[in-house]
PDB file of C-alpha atoms in Angstrom:
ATOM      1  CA  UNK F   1     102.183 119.297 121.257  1.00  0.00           C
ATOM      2  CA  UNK F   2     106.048 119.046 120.921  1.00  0.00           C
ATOM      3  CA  UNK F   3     106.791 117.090 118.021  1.00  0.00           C
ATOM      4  CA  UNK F   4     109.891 114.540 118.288  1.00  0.00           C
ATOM      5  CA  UNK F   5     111.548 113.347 114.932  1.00  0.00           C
ATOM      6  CA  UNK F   6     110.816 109.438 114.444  1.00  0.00           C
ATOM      7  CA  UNK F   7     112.008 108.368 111.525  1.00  0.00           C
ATOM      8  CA  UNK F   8     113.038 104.863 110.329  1.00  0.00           C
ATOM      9  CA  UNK F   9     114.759 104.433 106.793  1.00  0.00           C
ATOM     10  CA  UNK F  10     114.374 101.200 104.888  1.00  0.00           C
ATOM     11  CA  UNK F  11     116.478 100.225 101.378  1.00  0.00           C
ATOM     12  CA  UNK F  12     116.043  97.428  99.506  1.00  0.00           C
ATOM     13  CA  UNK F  13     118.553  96.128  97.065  1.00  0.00           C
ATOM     14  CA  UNK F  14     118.487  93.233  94.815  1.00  0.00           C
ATOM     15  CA  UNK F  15     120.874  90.455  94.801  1.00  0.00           C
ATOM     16  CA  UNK F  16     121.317  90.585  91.509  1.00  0.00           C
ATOM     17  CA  UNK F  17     121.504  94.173  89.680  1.00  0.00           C
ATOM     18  CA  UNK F  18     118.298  94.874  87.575  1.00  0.00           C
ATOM     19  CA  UNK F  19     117.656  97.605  85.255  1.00  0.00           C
ATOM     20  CA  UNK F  20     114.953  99.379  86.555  1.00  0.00           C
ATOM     21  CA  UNK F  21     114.104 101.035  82.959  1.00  0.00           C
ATOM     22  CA  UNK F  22     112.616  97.316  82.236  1.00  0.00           C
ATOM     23  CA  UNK F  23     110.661  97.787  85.717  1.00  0.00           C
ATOM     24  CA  UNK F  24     107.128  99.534  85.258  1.00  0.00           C
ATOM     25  CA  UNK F  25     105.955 101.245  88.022  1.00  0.00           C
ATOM     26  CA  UNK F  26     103.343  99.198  89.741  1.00  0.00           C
ATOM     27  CA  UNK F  27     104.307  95.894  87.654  1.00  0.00           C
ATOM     28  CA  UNK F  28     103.774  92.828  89.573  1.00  0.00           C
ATOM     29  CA  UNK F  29     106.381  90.492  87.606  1.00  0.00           C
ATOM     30  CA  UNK F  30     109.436  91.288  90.143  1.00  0.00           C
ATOM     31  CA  UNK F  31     110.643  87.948  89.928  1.00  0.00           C
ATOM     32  CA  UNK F  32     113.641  89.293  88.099  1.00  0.00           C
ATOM     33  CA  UNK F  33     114.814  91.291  91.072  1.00  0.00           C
ATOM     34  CA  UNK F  34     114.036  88.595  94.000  1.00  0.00           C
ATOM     35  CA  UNK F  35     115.854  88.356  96.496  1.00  0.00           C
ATOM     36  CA  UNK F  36     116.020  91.738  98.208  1.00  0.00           C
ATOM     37  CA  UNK F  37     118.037  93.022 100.814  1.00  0.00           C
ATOM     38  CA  UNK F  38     117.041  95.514 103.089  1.00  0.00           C
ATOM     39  CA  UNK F  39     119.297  97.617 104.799  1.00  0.00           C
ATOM     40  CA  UNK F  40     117.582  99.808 107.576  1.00  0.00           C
ATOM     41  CA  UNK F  41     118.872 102.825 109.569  1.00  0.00           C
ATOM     42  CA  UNK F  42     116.759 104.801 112.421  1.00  0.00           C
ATOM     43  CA  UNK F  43     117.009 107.710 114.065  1.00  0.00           C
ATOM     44  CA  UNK F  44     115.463 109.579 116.971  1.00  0.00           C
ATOM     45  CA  UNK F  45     115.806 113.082 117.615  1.00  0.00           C
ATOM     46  CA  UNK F  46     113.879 114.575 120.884  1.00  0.00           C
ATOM     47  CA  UNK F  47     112.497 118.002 120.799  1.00  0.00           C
ATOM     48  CA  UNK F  48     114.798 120.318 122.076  1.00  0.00           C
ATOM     49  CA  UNK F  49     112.442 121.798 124.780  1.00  0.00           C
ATOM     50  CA  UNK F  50     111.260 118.602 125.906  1.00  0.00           C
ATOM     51  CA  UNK F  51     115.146 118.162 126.501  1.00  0.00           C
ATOM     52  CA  UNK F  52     115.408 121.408 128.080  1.00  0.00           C
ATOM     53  CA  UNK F  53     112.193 121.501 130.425  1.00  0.00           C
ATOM     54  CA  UNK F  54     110.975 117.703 130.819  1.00  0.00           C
ATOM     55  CA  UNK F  55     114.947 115.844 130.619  1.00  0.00           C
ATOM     56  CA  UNK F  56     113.493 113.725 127.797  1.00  0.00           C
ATOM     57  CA  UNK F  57     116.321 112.228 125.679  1.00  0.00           C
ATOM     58  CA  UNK F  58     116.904 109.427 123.183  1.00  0.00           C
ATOM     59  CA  UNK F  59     118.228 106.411 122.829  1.00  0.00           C
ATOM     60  CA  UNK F  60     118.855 104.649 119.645  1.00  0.00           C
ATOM     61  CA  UNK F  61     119.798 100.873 119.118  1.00  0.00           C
ATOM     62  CA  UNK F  62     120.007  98.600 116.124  1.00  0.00           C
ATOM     63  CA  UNK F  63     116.161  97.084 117.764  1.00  0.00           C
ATOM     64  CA  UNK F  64     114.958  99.452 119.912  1.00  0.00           C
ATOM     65  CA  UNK F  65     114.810 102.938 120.664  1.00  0.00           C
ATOM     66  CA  UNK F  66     112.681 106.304 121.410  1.00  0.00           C
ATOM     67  CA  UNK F  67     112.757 109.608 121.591  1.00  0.00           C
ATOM     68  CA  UNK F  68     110.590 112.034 124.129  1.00  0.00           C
ATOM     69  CA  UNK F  69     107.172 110.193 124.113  1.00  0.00           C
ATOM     70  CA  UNK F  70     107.828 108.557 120.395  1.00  0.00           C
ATOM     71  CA  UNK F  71     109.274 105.040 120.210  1.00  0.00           C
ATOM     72  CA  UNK F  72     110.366 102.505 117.315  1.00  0.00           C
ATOM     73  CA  UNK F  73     111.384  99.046 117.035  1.00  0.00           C
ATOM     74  CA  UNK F  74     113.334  96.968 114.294  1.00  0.00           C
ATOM     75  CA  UNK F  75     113.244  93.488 113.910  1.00  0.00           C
ATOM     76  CA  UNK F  76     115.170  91.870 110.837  1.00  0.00           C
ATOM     77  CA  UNK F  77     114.048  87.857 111.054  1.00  0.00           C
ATOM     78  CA  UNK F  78     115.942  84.985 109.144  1.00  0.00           C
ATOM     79  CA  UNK F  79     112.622  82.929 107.462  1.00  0.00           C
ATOM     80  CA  UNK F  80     113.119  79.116 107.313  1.00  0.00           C
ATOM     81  CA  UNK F  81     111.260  77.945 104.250  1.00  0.00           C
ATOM     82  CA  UNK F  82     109.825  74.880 105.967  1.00  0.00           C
ATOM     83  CA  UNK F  83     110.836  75.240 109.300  1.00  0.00           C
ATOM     84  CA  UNK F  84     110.691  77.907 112.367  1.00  0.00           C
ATOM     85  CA  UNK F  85     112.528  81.246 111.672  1.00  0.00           C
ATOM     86  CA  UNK F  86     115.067  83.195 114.136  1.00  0.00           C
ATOM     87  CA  UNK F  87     115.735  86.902 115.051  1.00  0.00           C
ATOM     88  CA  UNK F  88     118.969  87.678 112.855  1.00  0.00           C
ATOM     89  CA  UNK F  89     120.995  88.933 115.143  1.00  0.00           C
ATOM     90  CA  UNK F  90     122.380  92.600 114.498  1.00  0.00           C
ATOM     91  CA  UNK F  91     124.491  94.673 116.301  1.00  0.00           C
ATOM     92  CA  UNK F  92     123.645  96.640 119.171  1.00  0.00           C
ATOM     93  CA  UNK F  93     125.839  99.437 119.830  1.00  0.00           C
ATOM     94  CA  UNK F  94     124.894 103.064 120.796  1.00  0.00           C
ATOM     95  CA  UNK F  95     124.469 105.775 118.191  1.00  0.00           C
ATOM     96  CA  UNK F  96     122.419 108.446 116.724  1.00  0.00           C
ATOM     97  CA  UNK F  97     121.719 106.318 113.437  1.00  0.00           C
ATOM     98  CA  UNK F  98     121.907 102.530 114.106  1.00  0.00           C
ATOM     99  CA  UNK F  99     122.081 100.517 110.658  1.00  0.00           C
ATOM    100  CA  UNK F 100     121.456  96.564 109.716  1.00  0.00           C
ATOM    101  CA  UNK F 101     120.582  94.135 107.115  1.00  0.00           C
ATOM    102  CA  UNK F 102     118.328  91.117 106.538  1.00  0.00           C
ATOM    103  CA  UNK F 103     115.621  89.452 103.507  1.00  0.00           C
ATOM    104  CA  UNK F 104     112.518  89.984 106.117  1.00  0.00           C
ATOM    105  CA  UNK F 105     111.814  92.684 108.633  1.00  0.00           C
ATOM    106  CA  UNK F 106     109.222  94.189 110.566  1.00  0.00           C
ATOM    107  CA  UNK F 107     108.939  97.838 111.687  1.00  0.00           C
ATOM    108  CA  UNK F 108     107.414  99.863 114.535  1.00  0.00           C
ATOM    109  CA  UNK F 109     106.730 103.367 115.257  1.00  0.00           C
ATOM    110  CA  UNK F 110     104.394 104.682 118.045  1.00  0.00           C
ATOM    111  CA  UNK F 111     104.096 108.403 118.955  1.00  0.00           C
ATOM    112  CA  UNK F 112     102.951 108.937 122.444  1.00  0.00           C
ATOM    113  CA  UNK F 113     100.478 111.408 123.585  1.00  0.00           C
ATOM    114  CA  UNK F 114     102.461 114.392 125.140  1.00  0.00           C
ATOM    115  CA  UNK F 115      99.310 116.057 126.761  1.00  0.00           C
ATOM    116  CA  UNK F 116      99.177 113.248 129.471  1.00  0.00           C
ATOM    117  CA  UNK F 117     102.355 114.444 130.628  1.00  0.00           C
ATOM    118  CA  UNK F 118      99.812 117.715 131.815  1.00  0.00           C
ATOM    119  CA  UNK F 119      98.583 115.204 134.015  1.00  0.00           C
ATOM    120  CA  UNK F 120     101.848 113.448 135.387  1.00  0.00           C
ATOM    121  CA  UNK F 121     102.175 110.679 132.660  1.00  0.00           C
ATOM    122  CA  UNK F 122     104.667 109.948 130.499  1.00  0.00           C
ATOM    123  CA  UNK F 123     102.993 108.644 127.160  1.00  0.00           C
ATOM    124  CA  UNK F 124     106.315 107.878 126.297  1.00  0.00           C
ATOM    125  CA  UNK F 125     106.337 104.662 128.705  1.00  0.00           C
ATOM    126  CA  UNK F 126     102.913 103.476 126.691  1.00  0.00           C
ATOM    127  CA  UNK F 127     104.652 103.918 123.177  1.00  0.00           C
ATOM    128  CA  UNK F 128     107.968 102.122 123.769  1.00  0.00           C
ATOM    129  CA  UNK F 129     105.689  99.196 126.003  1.00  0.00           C
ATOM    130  CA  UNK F 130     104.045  98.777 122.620  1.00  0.00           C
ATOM    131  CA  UNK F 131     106.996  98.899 120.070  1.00  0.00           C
ATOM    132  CA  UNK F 132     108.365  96.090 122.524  1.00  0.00           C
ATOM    133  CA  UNK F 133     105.141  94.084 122.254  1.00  0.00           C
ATOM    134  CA  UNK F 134     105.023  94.000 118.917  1.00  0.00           C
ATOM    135  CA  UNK F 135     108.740  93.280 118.457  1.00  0.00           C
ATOM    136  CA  UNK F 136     108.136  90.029 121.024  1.00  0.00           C
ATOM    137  CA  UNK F 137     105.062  89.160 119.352  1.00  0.00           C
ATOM    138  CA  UNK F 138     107.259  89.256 115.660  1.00  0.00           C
ATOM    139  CA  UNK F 139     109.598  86.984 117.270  1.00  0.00           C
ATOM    140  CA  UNK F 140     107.585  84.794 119.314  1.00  0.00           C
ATOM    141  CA  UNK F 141     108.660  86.079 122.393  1.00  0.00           C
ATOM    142  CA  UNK F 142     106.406  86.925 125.103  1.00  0.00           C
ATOM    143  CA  UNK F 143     106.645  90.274 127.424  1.00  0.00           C
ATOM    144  CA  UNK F 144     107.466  88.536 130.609  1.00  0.00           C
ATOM    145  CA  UNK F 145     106.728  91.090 133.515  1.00  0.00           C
ATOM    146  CA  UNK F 146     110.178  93.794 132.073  1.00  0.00           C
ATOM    147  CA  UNK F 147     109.451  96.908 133.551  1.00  0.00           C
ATOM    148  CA  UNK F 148     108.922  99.349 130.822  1.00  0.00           C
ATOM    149  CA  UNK F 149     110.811 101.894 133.483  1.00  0.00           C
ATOM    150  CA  UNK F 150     113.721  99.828 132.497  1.00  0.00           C
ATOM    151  CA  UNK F 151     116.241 101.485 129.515  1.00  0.00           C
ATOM    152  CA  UNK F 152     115.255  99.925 126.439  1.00  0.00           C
ATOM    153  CA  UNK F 153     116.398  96.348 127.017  1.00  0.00           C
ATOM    154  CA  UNK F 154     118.209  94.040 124.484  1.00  0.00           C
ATOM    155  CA  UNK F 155     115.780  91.067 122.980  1.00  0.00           C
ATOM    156  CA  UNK F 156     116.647  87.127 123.309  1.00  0.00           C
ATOM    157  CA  UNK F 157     118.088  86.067 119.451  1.00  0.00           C
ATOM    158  CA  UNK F 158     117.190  82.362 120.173  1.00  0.00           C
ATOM    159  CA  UNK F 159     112.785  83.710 119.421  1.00  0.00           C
ATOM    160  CA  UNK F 160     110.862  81.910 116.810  1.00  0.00           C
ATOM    161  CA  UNK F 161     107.658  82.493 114.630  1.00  0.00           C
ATOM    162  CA  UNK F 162     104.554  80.510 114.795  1.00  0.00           C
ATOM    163  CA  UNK F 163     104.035  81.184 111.174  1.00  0.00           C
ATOM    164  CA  UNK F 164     106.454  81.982 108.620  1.00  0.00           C
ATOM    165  CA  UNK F 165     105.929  85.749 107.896  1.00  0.00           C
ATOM    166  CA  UNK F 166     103.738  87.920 110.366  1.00  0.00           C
ATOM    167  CA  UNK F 167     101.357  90.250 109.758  1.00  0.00           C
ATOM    168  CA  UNK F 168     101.503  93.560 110.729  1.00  0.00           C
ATOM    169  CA  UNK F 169      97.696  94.208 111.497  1.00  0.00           C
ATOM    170  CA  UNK F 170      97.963  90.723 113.913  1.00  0.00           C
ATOM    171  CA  UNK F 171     101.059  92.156 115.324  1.00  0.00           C
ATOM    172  CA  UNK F 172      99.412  95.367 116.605  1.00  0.00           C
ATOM    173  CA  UNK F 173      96.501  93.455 117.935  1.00  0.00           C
ATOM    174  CA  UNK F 174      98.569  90.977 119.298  1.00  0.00           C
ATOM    175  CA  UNK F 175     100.562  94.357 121.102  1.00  0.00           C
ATOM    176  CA  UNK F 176      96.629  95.534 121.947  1.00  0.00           C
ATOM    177  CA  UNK F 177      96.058  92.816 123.974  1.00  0.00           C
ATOM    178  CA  UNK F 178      99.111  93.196 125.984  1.00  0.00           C
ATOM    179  CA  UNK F 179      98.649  96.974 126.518  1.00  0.00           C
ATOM    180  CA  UNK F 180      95.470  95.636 128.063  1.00  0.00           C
ATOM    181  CA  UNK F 181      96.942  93.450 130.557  1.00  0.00           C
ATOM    182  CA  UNK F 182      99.165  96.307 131.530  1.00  0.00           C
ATOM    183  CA  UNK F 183      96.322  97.956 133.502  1.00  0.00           C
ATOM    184  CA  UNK F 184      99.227 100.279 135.145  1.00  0.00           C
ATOM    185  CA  UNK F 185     100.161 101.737 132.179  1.00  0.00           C
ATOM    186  CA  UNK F 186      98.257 105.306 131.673  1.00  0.00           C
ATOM    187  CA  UNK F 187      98.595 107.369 128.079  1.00  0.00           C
ATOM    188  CA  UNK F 188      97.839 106.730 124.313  1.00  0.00           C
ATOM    189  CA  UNK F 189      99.845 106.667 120.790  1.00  0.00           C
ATOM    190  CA  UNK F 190      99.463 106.010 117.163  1.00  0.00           C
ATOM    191  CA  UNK F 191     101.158 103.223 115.854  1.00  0.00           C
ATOM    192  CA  UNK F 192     102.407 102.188 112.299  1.00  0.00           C
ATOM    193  CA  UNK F 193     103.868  98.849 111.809  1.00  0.00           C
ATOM    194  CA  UNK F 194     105.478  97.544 108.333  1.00  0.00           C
ATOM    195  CA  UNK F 195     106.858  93.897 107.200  1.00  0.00           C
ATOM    196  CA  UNK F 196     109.012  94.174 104.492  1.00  0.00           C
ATOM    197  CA  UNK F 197     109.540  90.799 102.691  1.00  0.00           C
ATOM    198  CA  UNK F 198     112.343  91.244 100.681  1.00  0.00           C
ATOM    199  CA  UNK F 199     112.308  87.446  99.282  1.00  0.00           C
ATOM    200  CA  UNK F 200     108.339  88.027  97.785  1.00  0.00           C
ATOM    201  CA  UNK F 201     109.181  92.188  97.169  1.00  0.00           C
ATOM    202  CA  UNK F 202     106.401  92.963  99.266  1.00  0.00           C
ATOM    203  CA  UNK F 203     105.477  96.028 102.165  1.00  0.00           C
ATOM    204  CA  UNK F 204     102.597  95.368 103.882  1.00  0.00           C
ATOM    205  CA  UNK F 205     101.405  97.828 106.496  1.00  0.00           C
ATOM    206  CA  UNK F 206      98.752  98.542 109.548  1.00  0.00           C
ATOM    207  CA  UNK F 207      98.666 102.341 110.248  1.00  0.00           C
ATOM    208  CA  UNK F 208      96.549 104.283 113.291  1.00  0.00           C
ATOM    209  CA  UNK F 209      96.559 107.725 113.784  1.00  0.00           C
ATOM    210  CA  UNK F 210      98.726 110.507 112.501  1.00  0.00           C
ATOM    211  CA  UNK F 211     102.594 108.257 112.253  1.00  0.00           C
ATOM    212  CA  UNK F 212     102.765 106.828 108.767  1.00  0.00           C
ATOM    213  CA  UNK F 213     104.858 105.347 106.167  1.00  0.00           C
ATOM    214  CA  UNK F 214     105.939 105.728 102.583  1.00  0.00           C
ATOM    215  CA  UNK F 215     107.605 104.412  99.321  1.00  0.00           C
ATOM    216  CA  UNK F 216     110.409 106.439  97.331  1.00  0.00           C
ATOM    217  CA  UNK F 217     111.078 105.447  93.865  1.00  0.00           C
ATOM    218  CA  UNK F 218     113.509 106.864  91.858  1.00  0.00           C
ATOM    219  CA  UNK F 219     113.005 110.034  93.835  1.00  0.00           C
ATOM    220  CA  UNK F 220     109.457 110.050  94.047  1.00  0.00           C
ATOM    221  CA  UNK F 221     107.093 108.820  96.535  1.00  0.00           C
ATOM    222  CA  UNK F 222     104.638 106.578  94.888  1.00  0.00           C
ATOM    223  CA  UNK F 223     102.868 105.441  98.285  1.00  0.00           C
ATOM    224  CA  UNK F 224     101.726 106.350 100.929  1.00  0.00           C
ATOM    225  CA  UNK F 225      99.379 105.873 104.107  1.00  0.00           C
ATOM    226  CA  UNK F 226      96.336 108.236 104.759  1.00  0.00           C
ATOM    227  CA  UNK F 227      96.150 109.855 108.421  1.00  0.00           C
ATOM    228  CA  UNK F 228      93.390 108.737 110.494  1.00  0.00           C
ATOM    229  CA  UNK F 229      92.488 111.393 112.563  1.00  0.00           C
ATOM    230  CA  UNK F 230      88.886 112.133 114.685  1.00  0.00           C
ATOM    231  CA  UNK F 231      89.329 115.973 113.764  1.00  0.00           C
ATOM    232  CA  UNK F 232      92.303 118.183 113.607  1.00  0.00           C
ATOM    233  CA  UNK F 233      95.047 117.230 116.259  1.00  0.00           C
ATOM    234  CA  UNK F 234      93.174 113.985 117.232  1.00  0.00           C
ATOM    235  CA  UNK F 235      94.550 111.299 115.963  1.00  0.00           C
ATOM    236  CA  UNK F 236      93.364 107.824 116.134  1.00  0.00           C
ATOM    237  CA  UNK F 237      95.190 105.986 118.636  1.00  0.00           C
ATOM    238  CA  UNK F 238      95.327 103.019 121.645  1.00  0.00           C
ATOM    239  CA  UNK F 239      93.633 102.634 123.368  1.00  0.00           C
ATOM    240  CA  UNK F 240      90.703 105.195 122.126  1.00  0.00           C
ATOM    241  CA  UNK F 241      90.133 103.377 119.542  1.00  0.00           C
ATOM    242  CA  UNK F 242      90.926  99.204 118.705  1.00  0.00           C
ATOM    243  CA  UNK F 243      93.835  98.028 116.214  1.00  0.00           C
ATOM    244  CA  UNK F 244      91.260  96.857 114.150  1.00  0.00           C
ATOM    245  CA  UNK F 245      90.912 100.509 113.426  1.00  0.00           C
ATOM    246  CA  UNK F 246      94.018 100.721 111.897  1.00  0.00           C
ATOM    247  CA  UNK F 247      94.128 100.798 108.073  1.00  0.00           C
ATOM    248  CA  UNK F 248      95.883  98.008 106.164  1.00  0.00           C
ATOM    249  CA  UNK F 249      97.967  98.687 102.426  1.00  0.00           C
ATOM    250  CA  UNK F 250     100.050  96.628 100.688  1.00  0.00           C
ATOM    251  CA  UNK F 251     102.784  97.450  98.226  1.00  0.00           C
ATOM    252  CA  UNK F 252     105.239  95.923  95.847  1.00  0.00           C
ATOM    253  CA  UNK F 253     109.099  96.677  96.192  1.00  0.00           C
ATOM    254  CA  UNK F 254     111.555  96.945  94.003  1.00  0.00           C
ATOM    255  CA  UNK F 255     115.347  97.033  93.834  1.00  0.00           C
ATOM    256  CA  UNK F 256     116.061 100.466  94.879  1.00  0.00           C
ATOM    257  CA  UNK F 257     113.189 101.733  96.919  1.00  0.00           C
ATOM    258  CA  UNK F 258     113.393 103.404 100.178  1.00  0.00           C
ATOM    259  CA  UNK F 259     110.889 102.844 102.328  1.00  0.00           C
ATOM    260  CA  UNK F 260     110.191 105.732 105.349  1.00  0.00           C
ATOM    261  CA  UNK F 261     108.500 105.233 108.350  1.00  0.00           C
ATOM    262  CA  UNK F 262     107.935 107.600 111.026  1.00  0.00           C
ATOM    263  CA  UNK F 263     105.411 109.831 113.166  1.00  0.00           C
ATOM    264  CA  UNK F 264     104.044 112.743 112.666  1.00  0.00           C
ATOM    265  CA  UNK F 265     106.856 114.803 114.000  1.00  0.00           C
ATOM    266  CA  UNK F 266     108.555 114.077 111.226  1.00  0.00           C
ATOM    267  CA  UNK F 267     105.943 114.183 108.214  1.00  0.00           C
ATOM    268  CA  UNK F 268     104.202 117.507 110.098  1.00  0.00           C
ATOM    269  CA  UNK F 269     107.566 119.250 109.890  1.00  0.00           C
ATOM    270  CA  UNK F 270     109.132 117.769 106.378  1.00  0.00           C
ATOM    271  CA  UNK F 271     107.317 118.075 102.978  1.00  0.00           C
ATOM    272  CA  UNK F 272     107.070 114.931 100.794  1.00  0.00           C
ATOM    273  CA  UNK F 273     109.043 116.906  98.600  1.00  0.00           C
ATOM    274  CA  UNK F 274     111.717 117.807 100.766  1.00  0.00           C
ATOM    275  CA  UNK F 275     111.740 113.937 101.958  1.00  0.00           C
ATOM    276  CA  UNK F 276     112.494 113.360  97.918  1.00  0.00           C
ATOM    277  CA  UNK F 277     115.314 115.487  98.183  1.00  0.00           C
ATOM    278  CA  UNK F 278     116.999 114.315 100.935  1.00  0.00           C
ATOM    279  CA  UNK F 279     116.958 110.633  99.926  1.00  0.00           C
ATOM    280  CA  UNK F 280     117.658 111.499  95.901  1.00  0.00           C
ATOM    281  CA  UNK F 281     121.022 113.006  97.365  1.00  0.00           C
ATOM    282  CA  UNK F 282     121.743 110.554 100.086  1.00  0.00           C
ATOM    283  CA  UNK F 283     120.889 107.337  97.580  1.00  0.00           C
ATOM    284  CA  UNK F 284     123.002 109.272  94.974  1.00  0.00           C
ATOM    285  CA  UNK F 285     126.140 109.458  97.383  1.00  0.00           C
ATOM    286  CA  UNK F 286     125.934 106.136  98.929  1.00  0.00           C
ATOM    287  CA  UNK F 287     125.645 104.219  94.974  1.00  0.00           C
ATOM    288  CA  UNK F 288     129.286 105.791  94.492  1.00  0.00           C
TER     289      UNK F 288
END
């Protein structure tokens, strides 16, 4: 199908400068470096003949926003050693690449299924129902009755956690069950959903299907998710198959890194290498 750009950039930068030549690659003493900050930008670019012939367009906000049938969420929370945490609150404004900050954050991408729309359904309306589930669900805040019809909608900053740091596999079941509930939704989508802990220098992801996520170092990508996929051009996704599905990683971060998340439209269409490239050269001109 037509392939929609979805991609969601992630920096982390330590409070302290470190020199990473004193860093091995893999090393699990990053006590050095703690805390991080991450900085996060996203972007969503629809197809240009699904803007042409279907009207699809995007919107991108600081939290929320989507592109044809592909959707992403951002949620940087403020974690309360000790107590309940809060949604930082960010701001909101309109753009083509929204940027924020925060020590804790959790991610969503979900690329709907455009073949549905053969059949008179927007998958797009299933993919940004779940990137809002899963953004309530990170905050504590529960999807009540918002019509995913509805422009993406702005999120209460008052939400809390029932635990300190959330998982992203829970997350996406947690977004599962609500899908469920939503017996009027039609359509299907992967889903990839990170938590970046910058105060522990830890990624932790849940990936299904095709949409994926990966770690630049220094210029180089040294991880990255596998793509689950049935056969060639079927992806696992909701609700063929269960969250559970989804295949968990986790990775240590270091002062520096640049974490990419996205769906397939964008790692079908750009080369790992080229992906190097573009964030050696961007990194470069933003450190001066």
């Amino acid at each position: 199908g037509l392939q929609d750009p979805m991609p969601t950039f992630v920096k982390v930068t330590a409070a302290d400068p470190l020199n990473l030549d004193l860093v091995k690659q893999g090393s699990t003493d990053i006590g050095l470096q703690l805390p991080l900050k991450i900085e996060i930008g996203a972007a969503a670019f629809p197809h240009p003949d699904k803007v042409k012939n279907d009207r699809l367009r995007g919107i991108v906000q600081s939290r929320l926003g989507h592109a044809g049938e592909d959707s992403y969420s951002i949620s940087p929370i403020v974690v309360h050693k000790g107590g309940k945490n809060e949604q930082k609150k960010v701001d909101t404004r309109k753009s083509r690449l929204t940027t924020s900050s925060s020590q804790y954050v959790v991610c969503a991408v979900a690329d709907g299924v455009y073949s549905w729309r053969y059949q008179g359904i927007d998958a797009g309306k299933y993919s940004r129902f779940l990137v809002r589930s899963v953004q309530n669900a990170a905050q504590r805040h529960v999807v009540g009755g918002g019509d995913v019809e509805d422009e993406i909608a702005s999120v209460s900053s008052t939400s809390t956690l029932e635990t300190s740091r959330p998982d992203p596999l829970q997350l996406l079941v947690v977004a599962e069950e609500r899908l469920q509930m939503r017996t009027d939704l039609k359509g299907s989508c992967t889903a990839c959903i990170c938590c970046i802990d910058g105060e522990q220098g830890v990624l932790k992801v849940a990936n299904l299907g095709d949409s994926g996520a990966m770690v630049i170092r220094r210029g180089t990508v040294i991880f990255r998710t596998n793509e689950q996929e049935h056969q060639f051009g079927f992806p696992f996704q909701l609700p063929v198959d269960s969250a559970r599905d989804a295949q968990e990683y986790t990775c240590n971060i270091f002062d520096g890194d640049v974490v990419v998340l996205g769906s397939d439209g964008l790692f079908d269409n750009v080369s790992d290498e080229q992906i190097e490239e573009i964030i050696r050269k961007e990194v470069a001109f933003l450190d001066h």
